[in-house]
GROMACS .gro file of C-alpha atoms in nm:
model
  475
    1MET     CA    1   7.202  12.454   4.148
    2ASN     CA    2   7.445  12.187   4.258
    3PRO     CA    3   7.438  12.133   4.594
    4GLN     CA    4   7.675  12.231   4.788
    5VAL     CA    5   8.005  12.030   5.058
    6ARG     CA    6   7.988  12.169   5.409
    7TYR     CA    7   8.281  12.124   5.571
    8ILE     CA    8   8.249  12.018   5.940
    9SER     CA    9   8.607  11.984   6.031
   10GLU     CA   10   8.940  11.868   5.920
   11TRP     CA   11   9.275  11.731   6.131
   12PHE     CA   12   9.568  11.541   6.002
   13VAL     CA   13   9.683  11.229   6.151
   14LYS     CA   14   9.992  11.058   6.205
   15PRO     CA   15  10.107  10.676   6.237
   16HIS     CA   16  10.037  10.540   6.571
   17CYS     CA   17  10.437  10.474   6.664
   18ILE     CA   18  10.701  10.553   6.429
   19PRO     CA   19  10.897  10.310   6.233
   20GLU     CA   20  11.276  10.289   6.215
   21GLU     CA   21  11.279  10.261   5.896
   22SER     CA   22  11.054  10.610   5.873
   23LYS     CA   23  11.347  10.769   5.959
   24GLN     CA   24  11.507  10.760   5.619
   25PRO     CA   25  11.384  10.942   5.296
   26PHE     CA   26  11.182  10.743   5.117
   27TYR     CA   27  11.312  10.754   4.738
   28LEU     CA   28  11.155  10.790   4.363
   29THR     CA   29  11.161  10.508   4.144
   30THR     CA   30  11.151  10.563   3.777
   31TRP     CA   31  10.797  10.470   3.774
   32ASP     CA   32  10.740  10.761   4.033
   33LEU     CA   33  10.896  10.980   3.924
   34PRO     CA   34  10.730  11.068   3.553
   35MET     CA   35  10.401  11.123   3.766
   36LEU     CA   36  10.489  11.444   3.940
   37SER     CA   37  10.298  11.642   3.725
   38LEU     CA   38   9.975  11.447   3.698
   39HIS     CA   39   9.652  11.432   3.880
   40TYR     CA   40   9.644  11.217   4.249
   41ILE     CA   41   9.448  10.946   4.215
   42GLN     CA   42   9.076  11.022   4.314
   43LYS     CA   43   8.852  10.695   4.423
   44GLY     CA   44   8.561  10.668   4.628
   45LEU     CA   45   8.313  10.440   4.829
   46LEU     CA   46   7.947  10.502   4.887
   47PHE     CA   47   7.778  10.298   5.157
   48ALA     CA   48   7.429  10.309   5.264
   49LYS     CA   49   7.294  10.415   5.624
   50PRO     CA   50   7.218  10.165   5.828
   51LYS     CA   51   6.835  10.166   5.889
   52ASP     CA   52   6.879  10.026   6.269
   53CYS     CA   53   7.186  10.096   6.366
   54GLY     CA   54   7.043  10.226   6.718
   55CYS     CA   55   7.321  10.511   6.752
   56GLY     CA   56   7.119  10.774   6.681
   57GLY     CA   57   7.332  11.106   6.629
   58ASP     CA   58   7.648  10.905   6.690
   59LEU     CA   59   7.655  10.752   6.339
   60MET     CA   60   7.903  11.023   6.177
   61LYS     CA   61   8.093  11.051   6.537
   62ASN     CA   62   8.183  10.682   6.584
   63LEU     CA   63   8.245  10.641   6.219
   64MET     CA   64   8.536  10.976   6.240
   65GLU     CA   65   8.666  10.825   6.562
   66LYS     CA   66   8.744  10.471   6.457
   67LEU     CA   67   8.834  10.566   6.107
   68GLU     CA   68   9.118  10.783   6.289
   69LYS     CA   69   9.222  10.472   6.515
   70SER     CA   70   9.238  10.265   6.225
   71LEU     CA   71   9.406  10.493   5.946
   72SER     CA   72   9.690  10.590   6.293
   73LEU     CA   73   9.727  10.192   6.293
   74ALA     CA   74   9.740  10.170   5.888
   75LEU     CA   75   9.992  10.451   5.867
   76VAL     CA   76  10.236  10.244   6.074
   77HIS     CA   77  10.245  10.004   5.777
   78PHE     CA   78  10.223  10.286   5.541
   79TYR     CA   79  10.419  10.517   5.701
   80PRO     CA   80  10.504  10.714   5.298
   81LEU     CA   81  10.168  10.820   5.352
   82ALA     CA   82  10.210  11.032   5.627
   83GLY     CA   83  10.504  11.249   5.447
   84ARG     CA   84  10.540  11.556   5.223
   85PHE     CA   85  10.794  11.529   4.920
   86VAL     CA   86  11.088  11.706   4.997
   87THR     CA   87  11.335  11.845   4.670
   88THR     CA   88  11.651  11.885   4.751
   89ARG     CA   89  11.907  12.089   4.494
   90GLN     CA   90  12.219  12.254   4.450
   91GLU     CA   91  12.433  12.431   4.126
   92ASN     CA   92  12.807  12.295   4.153
   93PRO     CA   93  12.751  11.960   4.054
   94PRO     CA   94  12.393  12.030   3.953
   95VAL     CA   95  12.166  11.807   4.187
   96TYR     CA   96  11.820  11.797   4.171
   97TYR     CA   97  11.631  11.499   4.340
   98VAL     CA   98  11.273  11.412   4.489
   99TYR     CA   99  11.199  11.221   4.758
  100VAL     CA  100  10.974  11.123   5.072
  101ASP     CA  101  11.048  11.302   5.419
  102CYS     CA  102  10.819  11.065   5.636
  103ASN     CA  103  10.867  11.216   5.951
  104ASN     CA  104  10.858  11.581   5.889
  105SER     CA  105  10.525  11.666   5.830
  106PRO     CA  106  10.137  11.662   6.021
  107GLY     CA  107  10.058  11.323   5.868
  108ALA     CA  108   9.764  11.214   5.671
  109LYS     CA  109   9.446  11.430   5.642
  110LEU     CA  110   9.111  11.341   5.729
  111ILE     CA  111   8.771  11.573   5.673
  112HIS     CA  112   8.426  11.540   5.831
  113ALA     CA  113   8.172  11.720   5.568
  114ALA     CA  114   7.801  11.727   5.467
  115ILE     CA  115   7.589  11.765   5.192
  116ASP     CA  116   7.243  11.793   5.114
  117MET     CA  117   7.193  11.502   4.872
  118THR     CA  118   7.026  11.105   4.872
  119ILE     CA  119   7.225  10.810   4.728
  120SER     CA  120   7.001  10.825   4.455
  121ASP     CA  121   7.074  11.181   4.344
  122VAL     CA  122   7.492  11.054   4.340
  123VAL     CA  123   7.347  10.697   4.091
  124SER     CA  124   7.012  10.768   3.955
  125PRO     CA  125   7.080  11.049   3.723
  126THR     CA  126   7.222  10.915   3.345
  127TYR     CA  127   7.547  11.134   3.383
  128VAL     CA  128   7.674  11.138   3.739
  129PRO     CA  129   7.635  11.470   3.933
  130GLU     CA  130   7.909  11.731   3.948
  131ALA     CA  131   7.890  11.740   4.290
  132VAL     CA  132   8.021  11.408   4.334
  133GLU     CA  133   8.369  11.612   4.255
  134SER     CA  134   8.330  11.789   4.576
  135PHE     CA  135   8.326  11.438   4.767
  136PHE     CA  136   8.687  11.480   4.711
  137ASP     CA  137   8.990  11.666   4.853
  138HIS     CA  138   9.291  11.756   4.632
  139ASP     CA  139   9.043  11.892   4.371
  140ARG     CA  140   9.298  11.921   4.027
  141ALA     CA  141   9.587  11.917   4.241
  142ILE     CA  142   9.886  11.745   4.102
  143ASN     CA  143  10.140  11.486   4.267
  144HIS     CA  144  10.460  11.769   4.319
  145ASP     CA  145  10.189  11.959   4.523
  146GLY     CA  146  10.289  11.651   4.763
  147HIS     CA  147  10.530  11.914   4.862
  148SER     CA  148  10.302  12.154   5.085
  149ARG     CA  149  10.023  11.918   5.051
  150PRO     CA  150   9.948  11.556   5.236
  151LEU     CA  151  10.025  11.262   5.022
  152LEU     CA  152   9.689  11.124   5.125
  153SER     CA  153   9.357  11.310   5.248
  154ILE     CA  154   9.039  11.060   5.313
  155GLN     CA  155   8.716  11.327   5.289
  156VAL     CA  156   8.394  11.139   5.507
  157THR     CA  157   8.136  11.344   5.338
  158GLU     CA  158   7.776  11.239   5.531
  159LEU     CA  159   7.467  11.226   5.239
  160VAL     CA  160   7.082  11.199   5.327
  161ASP     CA  161   7.085  10.858   5.346
  162GLY     CA  162   7.409  10.794   5.311
  163VAL     CA  163   7.822  10.800   5.361
  164PHE     CA  164   8.049  10.874   5.086
  165ILE     CA  165   8.407  10.792   5.167
  166GLY     CA  166   8.622  10.959   4.925
  167PHE     CA  167   9.032  10.836   4.913
  168SER     CA  168   9.295  11.113   4.734
  169MET     CA  169   9.645  11.005   4.727
  170SER     CA  170  10.026  11.150   4.500
  171HIS     CA  171  10.024  10.867   4.227
  172SER     CA  172  10.371  10.949   4.240
  173ILE     CA  173  10.349  10.682   4.517
  174VAL     CA  174  10.102  10.459   4.424
  175ASP     CA  175   9.950  10.294   4.132
  176GLY     CA  176   9.608  10.184   4.106
  177THR     CA  177   9.711   9.836   4.293
  178SER     CA  178   9.869   9.971   4.622
  179PHE     CA  179   9.612  10.228   4.581
  180TRP     CA  180   9.333   9.940   4.659
  181HIS     CA  181   9.598   9.747   4.904
  182PHE     CA  182   9.615  10.051   5.106
  183ILE     CA  183   9.243  10.096   5.135
  184GLN     CA  184   9.179   9.694   5.201
  185ALA     CA  185   9.491   9.672   5.488
  186LEU     CA  186   9.235  10.035   5.655
  187SER     CA  187   8.910   9.800   5.599
  188GLU     CA  188   9.124   9.560   5.750
  189ILE     CA  189   9.207   9.750   6.074
  190PHE     CA  190   8.877   9.946   6.101
  191GLN     CA  191   8.701   9.565   6.131
  192GLY     CA  192   8.936   9.397   6.341
  193ASP     CA  193   8.955   9.426   6.692
  194GLY     CA  194   9.223   9.729   6.699
  195ARG     CA  195   9.567   9.555   6.620
  196VAL     CA  196   9.842   9.667   6.402
  197GLN     CA  197   9.871   9.369   6.220
  198ILE     CA  198   9.763   9.318   5.874
  199SER     CA  199   9.742   9.002   5.630
  200ARG     CA  200   9.944   9.146   5.360
  201PRO     CA  201  10.193   9.392   5.495
  202PRO     CA  202  10.323   9.622   5.227
  203VAL     CA  203  10.662   9.555   5.070
  204LEU     CA  204  10.861   9.859   5.098
  205GLU     CA  205  11.201   9.850   4.979
  206ARG     CA  206  11.224  10.090   4.676
  207TRP     CA  207  11.301   9.850   4.294
  208PHE     CA  208  11.581  10.015   4.077
  209PRO     CA  209  11.736   9.915   3.767
  210GLU     CA  210  12.090   9.714   3.841
  211GLY     CA  211  12.366   9.980   3.887
  212HIS     CA  212  12.109  10.283   3.962
  213GLY     CA  213  11.934  10.485   4.268
  214PRO     CA  214  11.814  10.527   4.495
  215ILE     CA  215  11.879  10.865   4.434
  216LEU     CA  216  11.775  10.984   4.074
  217ASN     CA  217  11.923  11.291   3.968
  218LEU     CA  218  11.646  11.532   3.703
  219PRO     CA  219  11.801  11.719   3.466
  220PHE     CA  220  11.645  12.048   3.603
  221THR     CA  221  11.694  12.302   3.787
  222ARG     CA  222  11.344  12.498   3.842
  223GLU     CA  223  10.958  12.308   3.908
  224ASP     CA  224  10.845  12.487   3.601
  225GLU     CA  225  11.023  12.317   3.379
  226PHE     CA  226  10.914  12.020   3.380
  227ILE     CA  227  10.544  12.108   3.564
  228THR     CA  228  10.240  12.183   3.417
  229ARG     CA  229   9.848  12.226   3.516
  230PHE     CA  230   9.611  12.101   3.226
  231GLU     CA  231   9.258  12.195   3.298
  232ALA     CA  232   9.034  11.911   3.092
  233PRO     CA  233   8.754  12.024   2.884
  234ARG     CA  234   8.389  11.975   3.061
  235LEU     CA  235   8.290  11.571   3.069
  236LEU     CA  236   7.979  11.422   3.131
  237GLU     CA  237   7.995  11.059   3.266
  238ARG     CA  238   7.823  10.823   3.286
  239TYR     CA  239   7.847  10.443   3.428
  240PHE     CA  240   7.777  10.100   3.228
  241HIS     CA  241   7.695   9.770   3.414
  242ILE     CA  242   7.857   9.434   3.171
  243SER     CA  243   7.677   9.160   3.318
  244ALA     CA  244   7.909   8.862   3.372
  245GLU     CA  245   7.727   8.665   3.093
  246SER     CA  246   7.793   8.949   2.843
  247VAL     CA  247   8.124   8.980   2.936
  248ALA     CA  248   8.180   8.575   2.856
  249LYS     CA  249   8.005   8.598   2.579
  250LEU     CA  250   8.252   8.872   2.445
  251LYS     CA  251   8.508   8.638   2.523
  252THR     CA  252   8.362   8.378   2.302
  253ARG     CA  253   8.307   8.570   2.034
  254ALA     CA  254   8.616   8.729   1.973
  255ASN     CA  255   8.798   8.393   2.038
  256SER     CA  256   8.568   8.227   1.770
  257GLU     CA  257   8.602   8.570   1.499
  258TYR     CA  258   9.029   8.519   1.549
  259LYS     CA  259   9.085   8.156   1.572
  260LEU     CA  260   9.401   8.071   1.756
  261PHE     CA  261   9.673   7.825   1.722
  262GLY     CA  262   9.792   7.700   2.085
  263THR     CA  263   9.682   7.747   2.450
  264ALA     CA  264   9.710   8.123   2.377
  265LYS     CA  265   9.345   8.280   2.392
  266ILE     CA  266   9.201   8.645   2.388
  267SER     CA  267   9.107   8.733   2.798
  268SER     CA  268   8.763   8.893   2.848
  269PHE     CA  269   8.910   9.150   2.945
  270GLN     CA  270   9.076   9.236   2.628
  271SER     CA  271   8.797   9.125   2.390
  272LEU     CA  272   8.546   9.432   2.634
  273SER     CA  273   8.872   9.684   2.551
  274ALA     CA  274   8.848   9.584   2.191
  275PHE     CA  275   8.465   9.584   2.198
  276VAL     CA  276   8.455   9.922   2.317
  277TRP     CA  277   8.752  10.101   2.117
  278LYS     CA  278   8.550   9.924   1.801
  279SER     CA  279   8.209  10.139   1.906
  280ILE     CA  280   8.358  10.476   2.035
  281THR     CA  281   8.622  10.483   1.730
  282LYS     CA  282   8.298  10.414   1.485
  283ALA     CA  283   8.095  10.673   1.663
  284ARG     CA  284   8.341  10.932   1.618
  285CYS     CA  285   8.340  10.933   1.276
  286LEU     CA  286   8.707  10.964   1.178
  287PRO     CA  287   8.827  10.962   0.832
  288LYS     CA  288   8.923  10.598   0.788
  289ASP     CA  289   9.361  10.706   0.725
  290VAL     CA  290   9.356  10.843   1.076
  291VAL     CA  291   9.596  10.626   1.302
  292THR     CA  292   9.377  10.546   1.656
  293SER     CA  293   9.537  10.324   1.946
  294CYS     CA  294   9.371  10.182   2.272
  295LYS     CA  295   9.597  10.159   2.576
  296LEU     CA  296   9.582   9.919   2.877
  297ALA     CA  297   9.719   9.989   3.195
  298ILE     CA  298   9.945   9.727   3.285
  299ASN     CA  299  10.136   9.590   3.590
  300ASN     CA  300  10.498   9.523   3.587
  301ARG     CA  301  10.539   9.319   3.913
  302SER     CA  302  10.498   8.972   3.757
  303ARG     CA  303  10.693   9.066   3.492
  304LEU     CA  304  11.017   9.167   3.610
  305GLU     CA  305  11.233   8.884   3.650
  306PRO     CA  306  11.322   8.855   3.867
  307PRO     CA  307  10.901   8.913   3.985
  308LEU     CA  308  10.857   9.212   4.242
  309SER     CA  309  10.633   9.089   4.560
  310PRO     CA  310  10.250   9.169   4.498
  311ASN     CA  311  10.250   9.341   4.762
  312TYR     CA  312  10.529   9.615   4.646
  313PHE     CA  313  10.434   9.906   4.717
  314GLY     CA  314  10.444  10.191   4.453
  315ASN     CA  315  10.405  10.240   4.105
  316SER     CA  316  10.494   9.993   3.894
  317VAL     CA  317  10.253  10.016   3.602
  318GLN     CA  318  10.321  10.101   3.228
  319THR     CA  319  10.075  10.122   2.945
  320VAL     CA  320  10.126   9.879   2.651
  321LYS     CA  321   9.893  10.044   2.305
  322ALA     CA  322   9.750   9.835   1.994
  323VAL     CA  323   9.839  10.114   1.725
  324THR     CA  324   9.626  10.064   1.350
  325THR     CA  325   9.388  10.324   1.131
  326VAL     CA  326   9.011  10.391   1.177
  327GLY     CA  327   9.007  10.196   0.899
  328GLU     CA  328   9.148   9.913   0.932
  329LEU     CA  329   9.000   9.903   1.286
  330LEU     CA  330   8.572   9.923   1.143
  331GLU     CA  331   8.682   9.658   0.893
  332HIS     CA  332   8.816   9.389   1.096
  333ASN     CA  333   8.586   9.223   1.334
  334LEU     CA  334   8.585   9.239   1.710
  335GLY     CA  335   8.830   8.924   1.722
  336TRP     CA  336   9.085   9.093   1.514
  337ALA     CA  337   9.097   9.408   1.719
  338ALA     CA  338   9.066   9.160   2.050
  339TRP     CA  339   9.355   8.999   1.906
  340GLN     CA  340   9.626   9.337   1.857
  341LEU     CA  341   9.547   9.416   2.260
  342HIS     CA  342   9.692   9.042   2.340
  343GLN     CA  343   9.970   9.060   2.170
  344ALA     CA  344  10.059   9.388   2.303
  345VAL     CA  345  10.002   9.249   2.646
  346ALA     CA  346  10.219   8.916   2.557
  347ASN     CA  347  10.500   9.128   2.416
  348HIS     CA  348  10.548   9.336   2.775
  349THR     CA  349  10.828   9.118   2.908
  350ASN     CA  350  11.065   9.181   3.158
  351LYS     CA  351  11.299   9.294   2.867
  352SER     CA  352  11.063   9.575   2.749
  353VAL     CA  353  11.002   9.670   3.098
  354HIS     CA  354  11.405   9.712   3.171
  355HIS     CA  355  11.372   9.861   2.794
  356LEU     CA  356  11.126  10.129   2.879
  357VAL     CA  357  11.338  10.162   3.228
  358HIS     CA  358  11.642  10.256   3.049
  359ASN     CA  359  11.458  10.489   2.814
  360TRP     CA  360  11.344  10.679   3.123
  361LEU     CA  361  11.679  10.718   3.234
  362ARG     CA  362  11.843  10.808   2.986
  363LYS     CA  363  11.562  11.135   2.893
  364HIS     CA  364  11.444  11.168   3.244
  365PHE     CA  365  11.076  11.244   3.097
  366ILE     CA  366  10.767  11.367   3.275
  367TYR     CA  367  10.453  11.296   3.197
  368GLN     CA  368  10.231  11.575   3.099
  369PRO     CA  369   9.855  11.583   3.131
  370ASP     CA  370   9.790  11.709   2.763
  371GLN     CA  371   9.995  11.427   2.629
  372PHE     CA  372   9.723  11.160   2.754
  373PHE     CA  373   9.433  11.384   2.594
  374ASP     CA  374   9.398  11.211   2.239
  375PRO     CA  375   9.045  11.281   2.048
  376GLN     CA  376   9.159  10.939   1.836
  377SER     CA  377   9.226  10.737   2.075
  378VAL     CA  378   9.093  10.496   2.377
  379VAL     CA  379   9.275  10.476   2.728
  380MET     CA  380   9.140  10.147   2.929
  381ALA     CA  381   9.278  10.251   3.344
  382SER     CA  382   9.201  10.122   3.681
  383SER     CA  383   9.125   9.706   3.669
  384PRO     CA  384   8.824   9.481   3.751
  385ARG     CA  385   9.070   9.261   3.939
  386PHE     CA  386   9.110   9.552   4.164
  387ASN     CA  387   8.884   9.469   4.520
  388LYS     CA  388   8.664   9.748   4.575
  389TYR     CA  389   8.356   9.589   4.731
  390GLY     CA  390   8.506   9.455   4.970
  391ASN     CA  391   8.639   9.735   5.130
  392GLU     CA  392   8.372   9.764   5.482
  393PHE     CA  393   8.411  10.047   5.716
  394GLY     CA  394   8.123   9.948   5.962
  395LEU     CA  395   7.832  10.040   5.698
  396GLY     CA  396   7.808   9.716   5.547
  397LYS     CA  397   7.961   9.674   5.173
  398PRO     CA  398   7.999   9.935   4.938
  399ILE     CA  399   7.669  10.065   4.681
  400ALA     CA  400   7.868  10.176   4.406
  401VAL     CA  401   8.192  10.354   4.320
  402ARG     CA  402   8.317  10.660   4.215
  403GLY     CA  403   8.580  10.874   4.128
  404GLY     CA  404   8.708  11.225   4.150
  405HIS     CA  405   8.808  11.526   3.903
  406SER     CA  406   9.172  11.349   3.835
  407HIS     CA  407   9.237  11.235   3.501
  408LYS     CA  408   8.927  11.264   3.330
  409PHE     CA  409   8.957  11.335   2.977
  410ASP     CA  410   8.767  11.198   2.637
  411GLY     CA  411   8.820  10.836   2.571
  412ARG     CA  412   8.936  10.735   2.908
  413ILE     CA  413   8.765  10.441   3.004
  414CYS     CA  414   8.785  10.300   3.402
  415SER     CA  415   8.673   9.945   3.489
  416TYR     CA  416   8.611   9.851   3.816
  417PRO     CA  417   8.417   9.485   3.913
  418GLY     CA  418   8.099   9.464   3.928
  419ARG     CA  419   7.890   9.501   4.215
  420ASP     CA  420   7.730   9.175   4.204
  421GLY     CA  421   8.055   8.965   4.170
  422GLY     CA  422   8.081   8.732   3.927
  423ARG     CA  423   8.288   8.844   3.641
  424SER     CA  424   8.095   9.168   3.621
  425ILE     CA  425   8.241   9.497   3.487
  426ASP     CA  426   8.140   9.824   3.547
  427LEU     CA  427   8.314  10.128   3.338
  428GLU     CA  428   8.303  10.501   3.379
  429ASP     CA  429   8.319  10.635   3.042
  430GLY     CA  430   8.346  11.025   2.983
  431VAL     CA  431   8.240  11.244   2.641
  432ILE     CA  432   8.314  11.582   2.601
  433VAL     CA  433   8.064  11.888   2.625
  434THR     CA  434   8.159  12.228   2.638
  435PRO     CA  435   7.808  12.495   2.623
  436SER     CA  436   7.835  12.557   2.289
  437ALA     CA  437   7.867  12.221   2.158
  438TRP     CA  438   7.624  12.099   2.428
  439ARG     CA  439   7.324  11.933   2.140
  440SER     CA  440   7.555  11.786   1.925
  441GLU     CA  441   7.847  11.635   2.217
  442GLY     CA  442   7.557  11.453   2.319
  443GLN     CA  443   7.404  11.343   2.052
  444ARG     CA  444   7.761  11.249   1.921
  445TYR     CA  445   7.763  11.023   2.290
  446GLU     CA  446   7.389  10.905   2.233
  447LYS     CA  447   7.554  10.751   1.939
  448ILE     CA  448   7.735  10.574   2.101
  449ILE     CA  449   7.566  10.406   2.349
  450THR     CA  450   7.337  10.341   2.025
  451ILE     CA  451   7.653  10.121   1.834
  452SER     CA  452   7.751   9.949   2.144
  453LEU     CA  453   7.421   9.840   2.142
  454ARG     CA  454   7.383   9.746   1.735
  455LEU     CA  455   7.727   9.534   1.835
  456LEU     CA  456   7.658   9.352   2.130
  457ARG     CA  457   7.289   9.249   2.072
  458PRO     CA  458   7.347   8.967   1.812
  459TRP     CA  459   7.509   8.814   2.124
  460CYS     CA  460   7.336   8.867   2.415
  461GLU     CA  461   6.986   8.863   2.264
  462ASP     CA  462   6.841   8.694   2.637
  463VAL     CA  463   6.934   9.036   2.787
  464LYS     CA  464   6.787   9.426   2.765
  465TRP     CA  465   6.964   9.758   2.875
  466LYS     CA  466   6.794   9.887   3.156
  467ARG     CA  467   6.778  10.137   3.395
  468ASP     CA  468   6.828  10.000   3.761
  469SER     CA  469   6.857  10.181   4.112
  470ALA     CA  470   7.252  10.177   4.146
  471PHE     CA  471   7.418  10.167   3.794
  472THR     CA  472   7.299  10.392   3.515
  473TRP     CA  473   7.252  10.095   3.250
  474ARG     CA  474   7.293   9.721   3.200
  475VAL     CA  475   7.358   9.506   2.978
   0.00000   0.00000   0.00000
C-alpha cells in the first residue's frame, strides 16, 4: 500500500509590492494559447535534511516562513504567476480571448505537507514510486484550469530524512526555460539577504508577430470546443544516468559514422537522442514500413531575428522532428540517425519560426494531450542545459529531480543535467503498463534496457551499468 501525503497547511502568497505594470492585462501569445488544454509543468527537487542544523523541530517552520517571504519578493518580478486567467467573450461581434488578470486573485499557492517516506524510498526503487505524484499540487490539472486554480503552486513535502519541493506552473504561462528561470530567481532571493533585486529580471514584454496582438481572438464560443482531458495509460517510470564520458563517446561515434564536410558537427544531445530513438524503436518490434519520428523541444528565443532576450518570460518553444520508417532507422547506423536530428535543428530558423506562428494565426489550433500519444515515436522533452541542481533553499544541493504526473506517455523522455556535473545527463523514461499486460510490457521494457546496453557497450567498454543510491541506473 502506497504511503499517503498528509496536508498540514496551505495559504496564498501575493507579491510583496504591486508593480504598476501588473495592473494591465498580461496577454497570451501565439505560443501560450495553444497550451491551454495541456497539463501544468510539474518538476521538483529532493533535498536531504541537515544532520546537524541545530534547529530541532523548527526546520520546517523556518523553511516555510523564509520560502513564503522569498516567494512574495520573487512575485514582484514574476507577477503574472500570482494571477488567474480571465476569458472575455461576446456574441456580436464574436469575441473570445484569454488573458491573465494579475491583480484580482488570491495569489500563488504554498502548501506544507508530510509523508512517511525516506529519501531511499524515493530514489532507490527500480521504478519511481506512485507516491511521488502526490508531491505536487494540481494533479492532472490542465492549463485552462488557471481560471480558478493558481497559475503557480509550490508544495513542500517533509520526508522522514528529507524535503521535497514540488513546483507546478501553468504551461500557458511558462515553458521550461521560464520555469527554471523563476526557480533560480526564487533560490537567489532565498539565499540572499532579503533584497528584492535579482541578477536576471524577467522580460515580461509580450512577443507578437508584426501586425498582430496583443489581443488574439479565438474562433470559439465555449470552452468545450477546444478543451479535452486525456488520462494516459499507467506508466512505469525509470531514471537513467549517462556519464559525461559515455555522452562524449556517443558524440564521437555519431560524428565518425557520419563524416561531415565543413564545420558542422552533430551535438552530444543529438547523438544521445538518436541513440535513445534507435534503442526504443528496436525494442518495440514494429513492422519495417511503420513511420517513426523523434521530436526535440527547441527554444525559439535565439532563432528569431532580432533574437529575444534569454530572459524572455513566457512560452517560446516549439518542436522539430526527424521522420523516417522503422526499417530505414534500424538499417542505418547511429551517425545517420543523429544527422537527421541535426538537420531538423539546423533548419529551425527565423523563417521557420514565423511560418509556424502564422500557421497558428490561420488555424488557431489548441494542442490536445492525446495528439502527443504516438506509440511509434519518441519525444525528447526538457533539457540538460537547465540549471536544476544549482537551486538551493537552505538544505544544500538537491539530491535528485523528479516530475509529477503531467505530460507522461510512452516514448516521452525527459532529460536533466546529471547531478555530478560536467556533461552528464539523466533521462526520465516511462513505459505503458496496464494490469492486464503487466508481464509482457515489463518484459518489453527490460528488452529496451538490454538493447540499449548492447548498442552502447562497444563504445564504452570501460564502464558498466550499476545501481547507486541516487539514481536507478548509471552508465
